């Protein structure tokens, strides 16, 4: 099998895990906003976080990386973060300003897409800083969700959750700025050719 055909694969274990993660997004929203089954909702988030880690490990260890995987894996991450911040905002667990800062970063990065396409580029590869930011945010929101409950764990979850949320949001913006710098470098290089 050639490298090109291997990259075009659809049916891989990592892609299946990412697809299952995508299916969990509406389930999570229903659990949080419908019956308010918070324990199950946190369980869905935990499984999503684990499968996010697992699909990357499997893809690298067994040479199952693919073009589709590079699209649906970050899409699943973004959908989970988006669904989680929406649900937690509607449940008054997180403040609106945190949501505004994260959404503003998404809009900032999205403003780079037309420029990339104008010069014939597609979206850039996700880099380590972006992955680190997403990792922090994917831990922050379940912890903040736990912190909204009463129990011995609430104070510890609140401290850890806000630490992950603030650090993750800072890294998320930093990754966005680096993305814009990469776009500028590509455009400058394209104009010289």
Backbone as JSON Lines, residues from 0, in Angstrom:
{"i":0,"aa":"X","n":[0.85,-1.18,0.0],"ca":[0.0,0.0,0.0],"c":[0.89,1.24,0.0]}
{"i":1,"aa":"X","n":[0.62,2.14,-0.89],"ca":[1.46,3.34,-0.98],"c":[1.08,4.34,0.1]}
{"i":2,"aa":"X","n":[1.97,5.31,0.31],"ca":[1.72,6.35,1.3],"c":[0.46,7.14,0.98]}
{"i":3,"aa":"X","n":[0.26,7.44,-0.31],"ca":[-0.91,8.23,-0.7],"c":[-2.19,7.48,-0.37]}
{"i":4,"aa":"X","n":[-2.27,6.19,-0.72],"ca":[-3.49,5.46,-0.43],"c":[-3.69,5.25,1.07]}
{"i":5,"aa":"X","n":[-2.6,5.12,1.81],"ca":[-2.72,4.99,3.27],"c":[-3.3,6.26,3.87]}
{"i":6,"aa":"X","n":[-2.94,7.4,3.34],"ca":[-3.47,8.68,3.84],"c":[-4.95,8.86,3.51]}
{"i":7,"aa":"X","n":[-5.42,8.18,2.48],"ca":[-6.81,8.31,2.06],"c":[-7.75,7.35,2.77]}
{"i":8,"aa":"X","n":[-7.21,6.53,3.67],"ca":[-8.06,5.55,4.37],"c":[-9.15,6.23,5.18]}
{"i":9,"aa":"X","n":[-10.29,5.59,5.22],"ca":[-11.41,6.08,6.02],"c":[-11.63,5.15,7.21]}
{"i":10,"aa":"X","n":[-11.6,3.86,6.96],"ca":[-11.94,2.87,7.98],"c":[-10.71,2.49,8.79]}
{"i":11,"aa":"X","n":[-10.41,3.32,9.78],"ca":[-9.33,3.03,10.71],"c":[-9.89,3.1,12.12]}
{"i":12,"aa":"X","n":[-9.21,2.48,13.04],"ca":[-9.64,2.53,14.45],"c":[-9.66,3.97,14.97]}
{"i":13,"aa":"X","n":[-8.62,4.78,14.72],"ca":[-8.68,6.17,15.2],"c":[-9.86,6.96,14.62]}
{"i":14,"aa":"X","n":[-10.17,6.75,13.34],"ca":[-11.31,7.45,12.74],"c":[-12.62,6.99,13.38]}
{"i":15,"aa":"X","n":[-12.73,5.71,13.67],"ca":[-13.92,5.18,14.33],"c":[-14.08,5.81,15.72]}
{"i":16,"aa":"X","n":[-12.97,5.9,16.45],"ca":[-13.03,6.53,17.79],"c":[-13.44,7.99,17.7]}
{"i":17,"aa":"X","n":[-12.91,8.71,16.7],"ca":[-13.28,10.12,16.53],"c":[-14.75,10.24,16.15]}
{"i":18,"aa":"X","n":[-15.22,9.35,15.3],"ca":[-16.63,9.37,14.9],"c":[-17.53,9.09,16.1]}
{"i":19,"aa":"X","n":[-17.16,8.12,16.93],"ca":[-17.95,7.83,18.13],"c":[-17.95,9.03,19.08]}
{"i":20,"aa":"X","n":[-16.81,9.73,19.14],"ca":[-16.74,10.93,19.95],"c":[-17.72,11.99,19.44]}
{"i":21,"aa":"X","n":[-17.79,12.13,18.12],"ca":[-18.75,13.07,17.53],"c":[-20.18,12.71,17.9]}
{"i":22,"aa":"X","n":[-20.51,11.43,17.89],"ca":[-21.85,11.0,18.25],"c":[-22.17,11.29,19.72]}
{"i":23,"aa":"X","n":[-21.15,11.38,20.54],"ca":[-21.37,11.66,21.95],"c":[-21.74,13.1,22.26]}
{"i":24,"aa":"X","n":[-21.49,14.01,21.33],"ca":[-21.78,15.44,21.58],"c":[-23.26,15.67,21.86]}
{"i":25,"aa":"X","n":[-24.18,15.21,20.99],"ca":[-25.6,15.45,21.31],"c":[-26.06,14.7,22.55]}
{"i":26,"aa":"X","n":[-25.46,13.54,22.81],"ca":[-25.8,12.79,24.02],"c":[-25.42,13.61,25.25]}
{"i":27,"aa":"X","n":[-24.22,14.18,25.23],"ca":[-23.77,15.02,26.34],"c":[-24.72,16.2,26.55]}
{"i":28,"aa":"X","n":[-25.05,16.89,25.47],"ca":[-25.95,18.05,25.59],"c":[-27.3,17.64,26.17]}
{"i":29,"aa":"X","n":[-27.84,16.54,25.7],"ca":[-29.13,16.08,26.21],"c":[-29.03,15.76,27.7]}
{"i":30,"aa":"X","n":[-27.96,15.07,28.11],"ca":[-27.81,14.71,29.52],"c":[-27.72,15.94,30.42]}
{"i":31,"aa":"X","n":[-26.99,16.98,29.95],"ca":[-26.8,18.18,30.77],"c":[-28.05,19.05,30.8]}
{"i":32,"aa":"X","n":[-28.67,19.23,29.63],"ca":[-29.78,20.18,29.54],"c":[-31.15,19.54,29.7]}
{"i":33,"aa":"X","n":[-31.26,18.25,29.42],"ca":[-32.54,17.56,29.54],"c":[-32.77,17.07,30.96]}
{"i":34,"aa":"X","n":[-32.42,15.82,31.2],"ca":[-32.67,15.25,32.53],"c":[-31.69,15.75,33.61]}
{"i":35,"aa":"X","n":[-30.7,16.52,33.22],"ca":[-29.67,17.01,34.15],"c":[-29.01,15.84,34.89]}
{"i":36,"aa":"X","n":[-28.66,14.84,34.09],"ca":[-27.97,13.64,34.6],"c":[-26.47,13.94,34.58]}
{"i":37,"aa":"X","n":[-26.04,14.75,35.53],"ca":[-24.67,15.26,35.53],"c":[-23.61,14.18,35.63]}
{"i":38,"aa":"X","n":[-23.86,13.16,36.41],"ca":[-22.89,12.07,36.54],"c":[-22.64,11.39,35.2]}
{"i":39,"aa":"X","n":[-23.71,11.1,34.48],"ca":[-23.58,10.48,33.16],"c":[-22.9,11.44,32.18]}
{"i":40,"aa":"X","n":[-23.26,12.72,32.27],"ca":[-22.65,13.71,31.37],"c":[-21.15,13.8,31.59]}
{"i":41,"aa":"X","n":[-20.72,13.81,32.83],"ca":[-19.29,13.84,33.13],"c":[-18.63,12.56,32.64]}
{"i":42,"aa":"X","n":[-19.34,11.45,32.75],"ca":[-18.83,10.19,32.21],"c":[-18.62,10.25,30.7]}
{"i":43,"aa":"X","n":[-19.57,10.87,29.99],"ca":[-19.42,11.03,28.54],"c":[-18.2,11.89,28.23]}
{"i":44,"aa":"X","n":[-18.0,12.97,28.99],"ca":[-16.82,13.82,28.79],"c":[-15.53,13.05,29.07]}
{"i":45,"aa":"X","n":[-15.53,12.23,30.11],"ca":[-14.33,11.45,30.45],"c":[-14.01,10.46,29.34]}
{"i":46,"aa":"X","n":[-15.03,9.79,28.82],"ca":[-14.81,8.84,27.72],"c":[-14.31,9.58,26.49]}
{"i":47,"aa":"X","n":[-14.89,10.75,26.21],"ca":[-14.45,11.55,25.06],"c":[-12.98,11.95,25.2]}
{"i":48,"aa":"X","n":[-12.59,12.38,26.4],"ca":[-11.19,12.75,26.63],"c":[-10.26,11.56,26.47]}
{"i":49,"aa":"X","n":[-10.68,10.4,26.97],"ca":[-9.85,9.21,26.85],"c":[-9.72,8.78,25.4]}
{"i":50,"aa":"X","n":[-10.83,8.77,24.66],"ca":[-10.76,8.35,23.26],"c":[-9.98,9.34,22.41]}
{"i":51,"aa":"X","n":[-9.98,10.61,22.8],"ca":[-9.18,11.61,22.09],"c":[-7.69,11.27,22.23]}
{"i":52,"aa":"X","n":[-7.3,10.93,23.43],"ca":[-5.91,10.52,23.66],"c":[-5.61,9.2,22.93]}
{"i":53,"aa":"X","n":[-6.54,8.24,23.04],"ca":[-6.33,6.91,22.49],"c":[-6.25,6.91,20.96]}
{"i":54,"aa":"X","n":[-7.08,7.69,20.3],"ca":[-7.04,7.66,18.84],"c":[-5.71,8.18,18.3]}
{"i":55,"aa":"X","n":[-5.15,9.17,18.96],"ca":[-3.84,9.67,18.55],"c":[-2.74,8.65,18.77]}
{"i":56,"aa":"X","n":[-2.8,7.97,19.92],"ca":[-1.8,6.93,20.22],"c":[-1.86,5.81,19.19]}
{"i":57,"aa":"X","n":[-3.06,5.35,18.9],"ca":[-3.23,4.25,17.94],"c":[-2.79,4.68,16.55]}
{"i":58,"aa":"X","n":[-3.18,5.9,16.16],"ca":[-2.83,6.38,14.82],"c":[-1.32,6.4,14.62]}
{"i":59,"aa":"X","n":[-0.59,6.87,15.64],"ca":[0.87,6.95,15.51],"c":[1.53,5.57,15.65]}
{"i":60,"aa":"X","n":[1.05,4.78,16.59],"ca":[1.69,3.48,16.85],"c":[1.48,2.48,15.72]}
{"i":61,"aa":"X","n":[0.33,2.53,15.07],"ca":[0.01,1.53,14.05],"c":[-0.1,2.13,12.65]}
{"i":62,"aa":"X","n":[0.51,3.32,12.48],"ca":[0.52,3.99,11.18],"c":[-0.88,4.08,10.57]}
{"i":63,"aa":"X","n":[-1.83,4.58,11.37],"ca":[-3.2,4.72,10.9],"c":[-3.62,6.19,10.79]}
{"i":64,"aa":"X","n":[-2.64,7.06,10.57],"ca":[-3.0,8.46,10.36],"c":[-3.64,8.59,8.99]}
{"i":65,"aa":"X","n":[-4.53,9.55,8.86],"ca":[-5.23,9.74,7.59],"c":[-5.68,11.18,7.46]}
{"i":66,"aa":"X","n":[-6.01,11.56,6.23],"ca":[-6.53,12.91,5.98],"c":[-7.83,13.12,6.74]}
{"i":67,"aa":"X","n":[-8.7,12.12,6.7],"ca":[-9.98,12.22,7.41],"c":[-9.75,12.39,8.91]}
{"i":68,"aa":"X","n":[-8.81,11.64,9.46],"ca":[-8.51,11.73,10.89],"c":[-8.03,13.11,11.29]}
{"i":69,"aa":"X","n":[-7.25,13.75,10.4],"ca":[-6.76,15.09,10.7],"c":[-7.88,16.13,10.65]}
{"i":70,"aa":"X","n":[-9.02,15.76,10.09],"ca":[-10.16,16.67,10.05],"c":[-11.13,16.38,11.19]}
{"i":71,"aa":"X","n":[-11.51,15.09,11.35],"ca":[-12.57,14.81,12.33],"c":[-12.06,14.82,13.77]}
{"i":72,"aa":"X","n":[-10.79,14.53,14.01],"ca":[-10.29,14.55,15.39],"c":[-10.36,15.97,15.97]}
{"i":73,"aa":"X","n":[-9.77,16.99,15.31],"ca":[-9.9,18.33,15.89],"c":[-11.34,18.85,15.83]}
{"i":74,"aa":"X","n":[-12.12,18.41,14.84],"ca":[-13.53,18.83,14.79],"c":[-14.28,18.31,16.0]}
{"i":75,"aa":"X","n":[-14.03,17.05,16.37],"ca":[-14.67,16.48,17.56],"c":[-14.26,17.25,18.81]}
{"i":76,"aa":"X","n":[-12.97,17.58,18.92],"ca":[-12.5,18.36,20.06],"c":[-13.24,19.69,20.16]}
{"i":77,"aa":"X","n":[-13.3,20.39,19.04],"ca":[-13.94,21.72,19.04],"c":[-15.43,21.61,19.34]}
{"i":78,"aa":"X","n":[-16.08,20.57,18.8],"ca":[-17.5,20.4,19.09],"c":[-17.73,20.1,20.57]}
{"i":79,"aa":"X","n":[-16.86,19.29,21.17],"ca":[-17.01,19.01,22.6],"c":[-16.8,20.28,23.43]}
{"i":80,"aa":"X","n":[-15.78,21.03,23.1],"ca":[-15.55,22.27,23.85],"c":[-16.73,23.21,23.65]}
{"i":81,"aa":"X","n":[-17.18,23.36,22.42],"ca":[-18.32,24.24,22.15],"c":[-19.58,23.8,22.86]}
{"i":82,"aa":"X","n":[-19.89,22.49,22.78],"ca":[-21.08,21.96,23.45],"c":[-20.97,22.1,24.96]}
{"i":83,"aa":"X","n":[-19.77,21.87,25.47],"ca":[-19.59,21.96,26.93],"c":[-19.73,23.38,27.42]}
{"i":84,"aa":"X","n":[-19.11,24.35,26.72],"ca":[-19.23,25.73,27.21],"c":[-20.66,26.22,27.06]}
{"i":85,"aa":"X","n":[-21.36,25.8,26.01],"ca":[-22.77,26.19,25.85],"c":[-23.61,25.62,26.99]}
{"i":86,"aa":"X","n":[-23.45,24.33,27.23],"ca":[-24.23,23.68,28.29],"c":[-23.92,24.27,29.67]}
{"i":87,"aa":"X","n":[-22.63,24.49,29.94],"ca":[-22.27,25.03,31.25],"c":[-22.68,26.49,31.4]}
{"i":88,"aa":"X","n":[-22.69,27.23,30.31],"ca":[-23.19,28.61,30.36],"c":[-24.68,28.61,30.65]}
{"i":89,"aa":"X","n":[-25.43,27.76,29.96],"ca":[-26.87,27.69,30.18],"c":[-27.23,27.2,31.58]}
{"i":90,"aa":"X","n":[-26.35,26.43,32.18],"ca":[-26.58,25.94,33.54],"c":[-25.96,26.87,34.59]}
{"i":91,"aa":"X","n":[-25.42,28.02,34.17],"ca":[-24.8,29.0,35.07],"c":[-23.6,28.44,35.84]}
{"i":92,"aa":"X","n":[-22.84,27.56,35.19],"ca":[-21.65,26.99,35.81],"c":[-20.43,27.85,35.49]}
{"i":93,"aa":"X","n":[-20.36,28.38,34.27],"ca":[-19.24,29.24,33.87],"c":[-19.79,30.61,33.48]}
{"i":94,"aa":"X","n":[-18.97,31.65,33.63],"ca":[-19.44,33.0,33.3],"c":[-19.41,33.27,31.8]}
{"i":95,"aa":"X","n":[-20.23,34.21,31.38],"ca":[-20.33,34.55,29.96],"c":[-19.02,35.07,29.41]}
{"i":96,"aa":"X","n":[-18.21,35.78,30.24],"ca":[-16.97,36.36,29.73],"c":[-15.98,35.28,29.28]}
{"i":97,"aa":"X","n":[-15.97,34.13,29.96],"ca":[-15.08,33.05,29.55],"c":[-15.5,32.52,28.18]}
{"i":98,"aa":"X","n":[-16.79,32.36,27.99],"ca":[-17.32,31.93,26.69],"c":[-16.96,32.96,25.62]}
{"i":99,"aa":"X","n":[-17.12,34.24,25.93],"ca":[-16.81,35.3,24.96],"c":[-15.35,35.28,24.56]}
{"i":100,"aa":"X","n":[-14.45,35.05,25.5],"ca":[-13.01,35.02,25.19],"c":[-12.69,33.83,24.28]}
{"i":101,"aa":"X","n":[-13.29,32.68,24.54],"ca":[-13.03,31.5,23.71],"c":[-13.64,31.67,22.32]}
{"i":102,"aa":"X","n":[-14.86,32.18,22.25],"ca":[-15.51,32.4,20.95],"c":[-14.76,33.46,20.15]}
{"i":103,"aa":"X","n":[-14.27,34.5,20.81],"ca":[-13.51,35.54,20.11],"c":[-12.24,34.95,19.49]}
{"i":104,"aa":"X","n":[-11.61,34.02,20.17],"ca":[-10.42,33.36,19.61],"c":[-10.79,32.57,18.37]}
{"i":105,"aa":"X","n":[-11.91,31.87,18.42],"ca":[-12.37,31.09,17.26],"c":[-12.64,32.01,16.07]}
{"i":106,"aa":"X","n":[-13.27,33.14,16.32],"ca":[-13.55,34.1,15.24],"c":[-12.26,34.69,14.68]}
{"i":107,"aa":"X","n":[-11.31,34.96,15.56],"ca":[-10.01,35.49,15.14],"c":[-9.32,34.51,14.18]}
{"i":108,"aa":"X","n":[-9.27,33.24,14.57],"ca":[-8.62,32.23,13.72],"c":[-9.42,32.03,12.44]}
{"i":109,"aa":"X","n":[-10.74,32.01,12.54],"ca":[-11.58,31.83,11.35],"c":[-11.36,32.95,10.33]}
{"i":110,"aa":"X","n":[-10.99,34.13,10.8],"ca":[-10.75,35.24,9.88],"c":[-9.52,34.99,9.0]}
{"i":111,"aa":"X","n":[-8.67,34.04,9.39],"ca":[-7.49,33.7,8.59],"c":[-7.82,32.78,7.42]}
{"i":112,"aa":"X","n":[-8.91,32.03,7.5],"ca":[-9.24,31.05,6.46],"c":[-9.4,31.66,5.08]}
{"i":113,"aa":"X","n":[-10.13,32.76,4.92],"ca":[-10.24,33.33,3.57],"c":[-8.89,33.73,2.98]}
{"i":114,"aa":"X","n":[-8.01,34.22,3.82],"ca":[-6.68,34.61,3.36],"c":[-5.9,33.39,2.89]}
{"i":115,"aa":"X","n":[-5.96,32.32,3.68],"ca":[-5.29,31.08,3.29],"c":[-5.81,30.57,1.95]}
{"i":116,"aa":"X","n":[-7.11,30.54,1.82],"ca":[-7.72,30.01,0.58],"c":[-7.39,30.88,-0.63]}
{"i":117,"aa":"X","n":[-7.31,32.19,-0.42],"ca":[-6.99,33.1,-1.52],"c":[-5.64,32.75,-2.13]}
{"i":118,"aa":"X","n":[-4.72,32.3,-1.29],"ca":[-3.38,31.95,-1.77],"c":[-3.21,30.45,-1.99]}
{"i":119,"aa":"X","n":[-4.32,29.72,-2.04],"ca":[-4.28,28.31,-2.38],"c":[-3.9,27.36,-1.26]}
{"i":120,"aa":"X","n":[-3.96,27.82,-0.04],"ca":[-3.64,26.94,1.09],"c":[-4.92,26.47,1.76]}
{"i":121,"aa":"X","n":[-4.81,25.31,2.39],"ca":[-5.9,24.82,3.22],"c":[-5.56,25.15,4.67]}
{"i":122,"aa":"X","n":[-6.38,24.7,5.58],"ca":[-6.1,24.93,6.99],"c":[-4.73,24.35,7.35]}
{"i":123,"aa":"X","n":[-4.05,25.01,8.26],"ca":[-2.72,24.57,8.68],"c":[-2.81,23.41,9.66]}
{"i":124,"aa":"X","n":[-1.73,22.67,9.77],"ca":[-1.64,21.57,10.72],"c":[-1.82,22.12,12.14]}
{"i":125,"aa":"X","n":[-2.48,21.33,12.96],"ca":[-2.59,21.68,14.37],"c":[-1.2,21.49,14.98]}
{"i":126,"aa":"X","n":[-0.74,22.45,15.78],"ca":[0.58,22.3,16.38],"c":[0.45,21.98,17.87]}
{"i":127,"aa":"X","n":[1.58,21.68,18.47],"ca":[1.59,21.21,19.85],"c":[0.91,22.19,20.81]}
{"i":128,"aa":"X","n":[1.12,23.47,20.62],"ca":[0.53,24.47,21.51],"c":[-1.0,24.4,21.46]}
{"i":129,"aa":"X","n":[-1.54,24.25,20.26],"ca":[-2.99,24.12,20.12],"c":[-3.51,22.86,20.81]}
{"i":130,"aa":"X","n":[-2.76,21.77,20.68],"ca":[-3.15,20.53,21.35],"c":[-3.09,20.68,22.87]}
{"i":131,"aa":"X","n":[-2.06,21.36,23.34],"ca":[-1.92,21.58,24.79],"c":[-3.08,22.44,25.31]}
{"i":132,"aa":"X","n":[-3.46,23.46,24.54],"ca":[-4.58,24.31,24.93],"c":[-5.87,23.5,25.0]}
{"i":133,"aa":"X","n":[-6.12,22.67,23.99],"ca":[-7.33,21.86,23.97],"c":[-7.33,20.86,25.12]}
{"i":134,"aa":"X","n":[-6.17,20.29,25.41],"ca":[-6.03,19.36,26.54],"c":[-6.46,20.05,27.84]}
{"i":135,"aa":"X","n":[-5.96,21.26,28.05],"ca":[-6.31,22.01,29.26],"c":[-7.8,22.31,29.32]}
{"i":136,"aa":"X","n":[-8.37,22.74,28.21],"ca":[-9.79,23.07,28.2],"c":[-10.66,21.83,28.39]}
{"i":137,"aa":"X","n":[-10.23,20.7,27.84],"ca":[-11.02,19.48,27.99],"c":[-10.99,18.95,29.43]}
{"i":138,"aa":"X","n":[-9.99,19.35,30.2],"ca":[-9.98,19.02,31.62],"c":[-10.7,20.08,32.44]}
{"i":139,"aa":"X","n":[-10.6,21.33,32.01],"ca":[-11.18,22.43,32.78],"c":[-12.68,22.3,32.94]}
{"i":140,"aa":"X","n":[-13.38,22.04,31.86],"ca":[-14.84,22.11,31.91],"c":[-15.48,20.99,32.73]}
{"i":141,"aa":"X","n":[-15.01,19.75,32.64],"ca":[-15.59,18.75,33.55],"c":[-15.3,19.08,35.02]}
{"i":142,"aa":"X","n":[-14.1,19.62,35.29],"ca":[-13.78,19.99,36.66],"c":[-14.67,21.13,37.16]}
{"i":143,"aa":"X","n":[-14.9,22.12,36.31],"ca":[-15.78,23.22,36.69],"c":[-17.22,22.72,36.87]}
{"i":144,"aa":"X","n":[-17.59,21.75,36.06],"ca":[-18.91,21.14,36.19],"c":[-19.03,20.45,37.55]}
{"i":145,"aa":"X","n":[-17.99,19.7,37.92],"ca":[-17.98,19.06,39.24],"c":[-18.02,20.1,40.35]}
{"i":146,"aa":"X","n":[-17.33,21.21,40.15],"ca":[-17.26,22.26,41.17],"c":[-18.62,22.91,41.42]}
{"i":147,"aa":"X","n":[-19.54,22.79,40.47],"ca":[-20.87,23.4,40.64],"c":[-21.77,22.58,41.55]}
{"i":148,"aa":"X","n":[-21.3,21.42,41.95],"ca":[-22.07,20.56,42.83],"c":[-21.6,20.74,44.27]}
{"i":149,"aa":"X","n":[-22.33,20.14,45.18],"ca":[-21.9,20.17,46.58],"c":[-21.26,18.83,46.89]}
{"i":150,"aa":"X","n":[-20.24,18.87,47.66],"ca":[-19.53,17.64,48.03],"c":[-18.1,17.97,48.39]}
{"i":151,"aa":"X","n":[-17.43,16.99,48.94],"ca":[-16.06,17.19,49.38],"c":[-15.14,17.55,48.23]}
{"i":152,"aa":"X","n":[-15.48,17.15,47.04],"ca":[-14.62,17.36,45.87],"c":[-14.81,18.72,45.21]}
{"i":153,"aa":"X","n":[-15.87,19.45,45.55],"ca":[-16.22,20.68,44.83],"c":[-15.13,21.75,44.91]}
{"i":154,"aa":"X","n":[-14.56,21.98,46.09],"ca":[-13.53,23.02,46.22],"c":[-12.26,22.67,45.45]}
{"i":155,"aa":"X","n":[-11.84,21.43,45.55],"ca":[-10.65,20.99,44.82],"c":[-10.9,21.08,43.31]}
{"i":156,"aa":"X","n":[-12.09,20.65,42.88],"ca":[-12.44,20.7,41.45],"c":[-12.48,22.15,40.96]}
{"i":157,"aa":"X","n":[-12.97,23.07,41.8],"ca":[-13.05,24.49,41.42],"c":[-11.65,25.07,41.2]}
{"i":158,"aa":"X","n":[-10.75,24.82,42.12],"ca":[-9.38,25.34,42.0],"c":[-8.69,24.76,40.76]}
{"i":159,"aa":"X","n":[-8.74,23.44,40.63],"ca":[-8.1,22.8,39.49],"c":[-8.78,23.19,38.18]}
{"i":160,"aa":"X","n":[-10.1,23.26,38.19],"ca":[-10.85,23.62,36.99],"c":[-10.52,25.01,36.49]}
{"i":161,"aa":"X","n":[-10.46,25.98,37.42],"ca":[-10.12,27.34,36.99],"c":[-8.66,27.45,36.56]}
{"i":162,"aa":"X","n":[-7.78,26.68,37.18],"ca":[-6.38,26.68,36.74],"c":[-6.28,26.17,35.3]}
{"i":163,"aa":"X","n":[-6.93,25.05,35.03],"ca":[-6.94,24.52,33.66],"c":[-7.62,25.49,32.69]}
{"i":164,"aa":"X","n":[-8.74,26.1,33.12],"ca":[-9.49,27.0,32.23],"c":[-8.67,28.24,31.86]}
{"i":165,"aa":"X","n":[-8.05,28.86,32.84],"ca":[-7.29,30.08,32.56],"c":[-6.03,29.77,31.76]}
{"i":166,"aa":"X","n":[-5.32,28.73,32.15],"ca":[-4.12,28.34,31.42],"c":[-4.49,27.91,30.0]}
{"i":167,"aa":"X","n":[-5.53,27.1,29.88],"ca":[-5.97,26.62,28.57],"c":[-6.42,27.74,27.65]}
{"i":168,"aa":"X","n":[-7.14,28.71,28.21],"ca":[-7.61,29.84,27.4],"c":[-6.43,30.7,26.95]}
{"i":169,"aa":"X","n":[-5.47,30.9,27.83],"ca":[-4.26,31.64,27.44],"c":[-3.49,30.93,26.34]}
{"i":170,"aa":"X","n":[-3.32,29.62,26.49],"ca":[-2.64,28.85,25.45],"c":[-3.43,28.84,24.15]}
{"i":171,"aa":"X","n":[-4.75,28.81,24.27],"ca":[-5.62,28.8,23.09],"c":[-5.42,30.08,22.27]}
{"i":172,"aa":"X","n":[-5.36,31.21,22.98],"ca":[-5.11,32.48,22.29],"c":[-3.69,32.54,21.72]}
{"i":173,"aa":"X","n":[-2.73,32.06,22.48],"ca":[-1.35,32.06,22.0],"c":[-1.24,31.21,20.73]}
{"i":174,"aa":"X","n":[-1.88,30.05,20.74],"ca":[-1.88,29.19,19.54],"c":[-2.55,29.91,18.38]}
{"i":175,"aa":"X","n":[-3.62,30.65,18.66],"ca":[-4.3,31.42,17.61],"c":[-3.41,32.49,17.01]}
{"i":176,"aa":"X","n":[-2.67,33.17,17.85],"ca":[-1.74,34.2,17.36],"c":[-0.65,33.56,16.51]}
{"i":177,"aa":"X","n":[-0.11,32.43,16.98],"ca":[0.9,31.72,16.19],"c":[0.34,31.26,14.84]}
{"i":178,"aa":"X","n":[-0.92,30.85,14.84],"ca":[-1.57,30.46,13.6],"c":[-1.61,31.65,12.64]}
{"i":179,"aa":"X","n":[-1.98,32.82,13.15],"ca":[-2.02,34.03,12.31],"c":[-0.63,34.39,11.79]}
{"i":180,"aa":"X","n":[0.39,34.2,12.62],"ca":[1.77,34.46,12.19],"c":[2.15,33.51,11.06]}
{"i":181,"aa":"X","n":[1.77,32.23,11.18],"ca":[2.04,31.26,10.12],"c":[1.35,31.67,8.82]}
{"i":182,"aa":"X","n":[0.12,32.12,8.93],"ca":[-0.62,32.55,7.74],"c":[0.1,33.73,7.09]}
{"i":183,"aa":"X","n":[0.54,34.67,7.9],"ca":[1.25,35.84,7.37],"c":[2.53,35.41,6.65]}
{"i":184,"aa":"X","n":[3.26,34.47,7.24],"ca":[4.49,33.98,6.62],"c":[4.21,33.29,5.29]}
{"i":185,"aa":"X","n":[3.15,32.49,5.24],"ca":[2.79,31.82,3.99],"c":[2.4,32.83,2.91]}
{"i":186,"aa":"X","n":[1.63,33.82,3.3],"ca":[1.19,34.86,2.34],"c":[2.4,35.64,1.83]}
{"i":187,"aa":"X","n":[3.29,36.03,2.73],"ca":[4.5,36.76,2.34],"c":[5.33,35.93,1.38]}
{"i":188,"aa":"X","n":[5.48,34.65,1.69],"ca":[6.24,33.75,0.81],"c":[5.56,33.6,-0.54]}
{"i":189,"aa":"X","n":[4.24,33.48,-0.56],"ca":[3.5,33.33,-1.82],"c":[3.6,34.58,-2.68]}
{"i":190,"aa":"X","n":[3.62,35.74,-2.06],"ca":[3.71,36.99,-2.81],"c":[5.08,37.16,-3.46]}
{"i":191,"aa":"X","n":[6.12,36.56,-2.86],"ca":[7.48,36.68,-3.42],"c":[7.67,35.78,-4.63]}
{"i":192,"aa":"X","n":[6.85,34.73,-4.74],"ca":[7.02,33.78,-5.84],"c":[6.53,34.29,-7.15]}
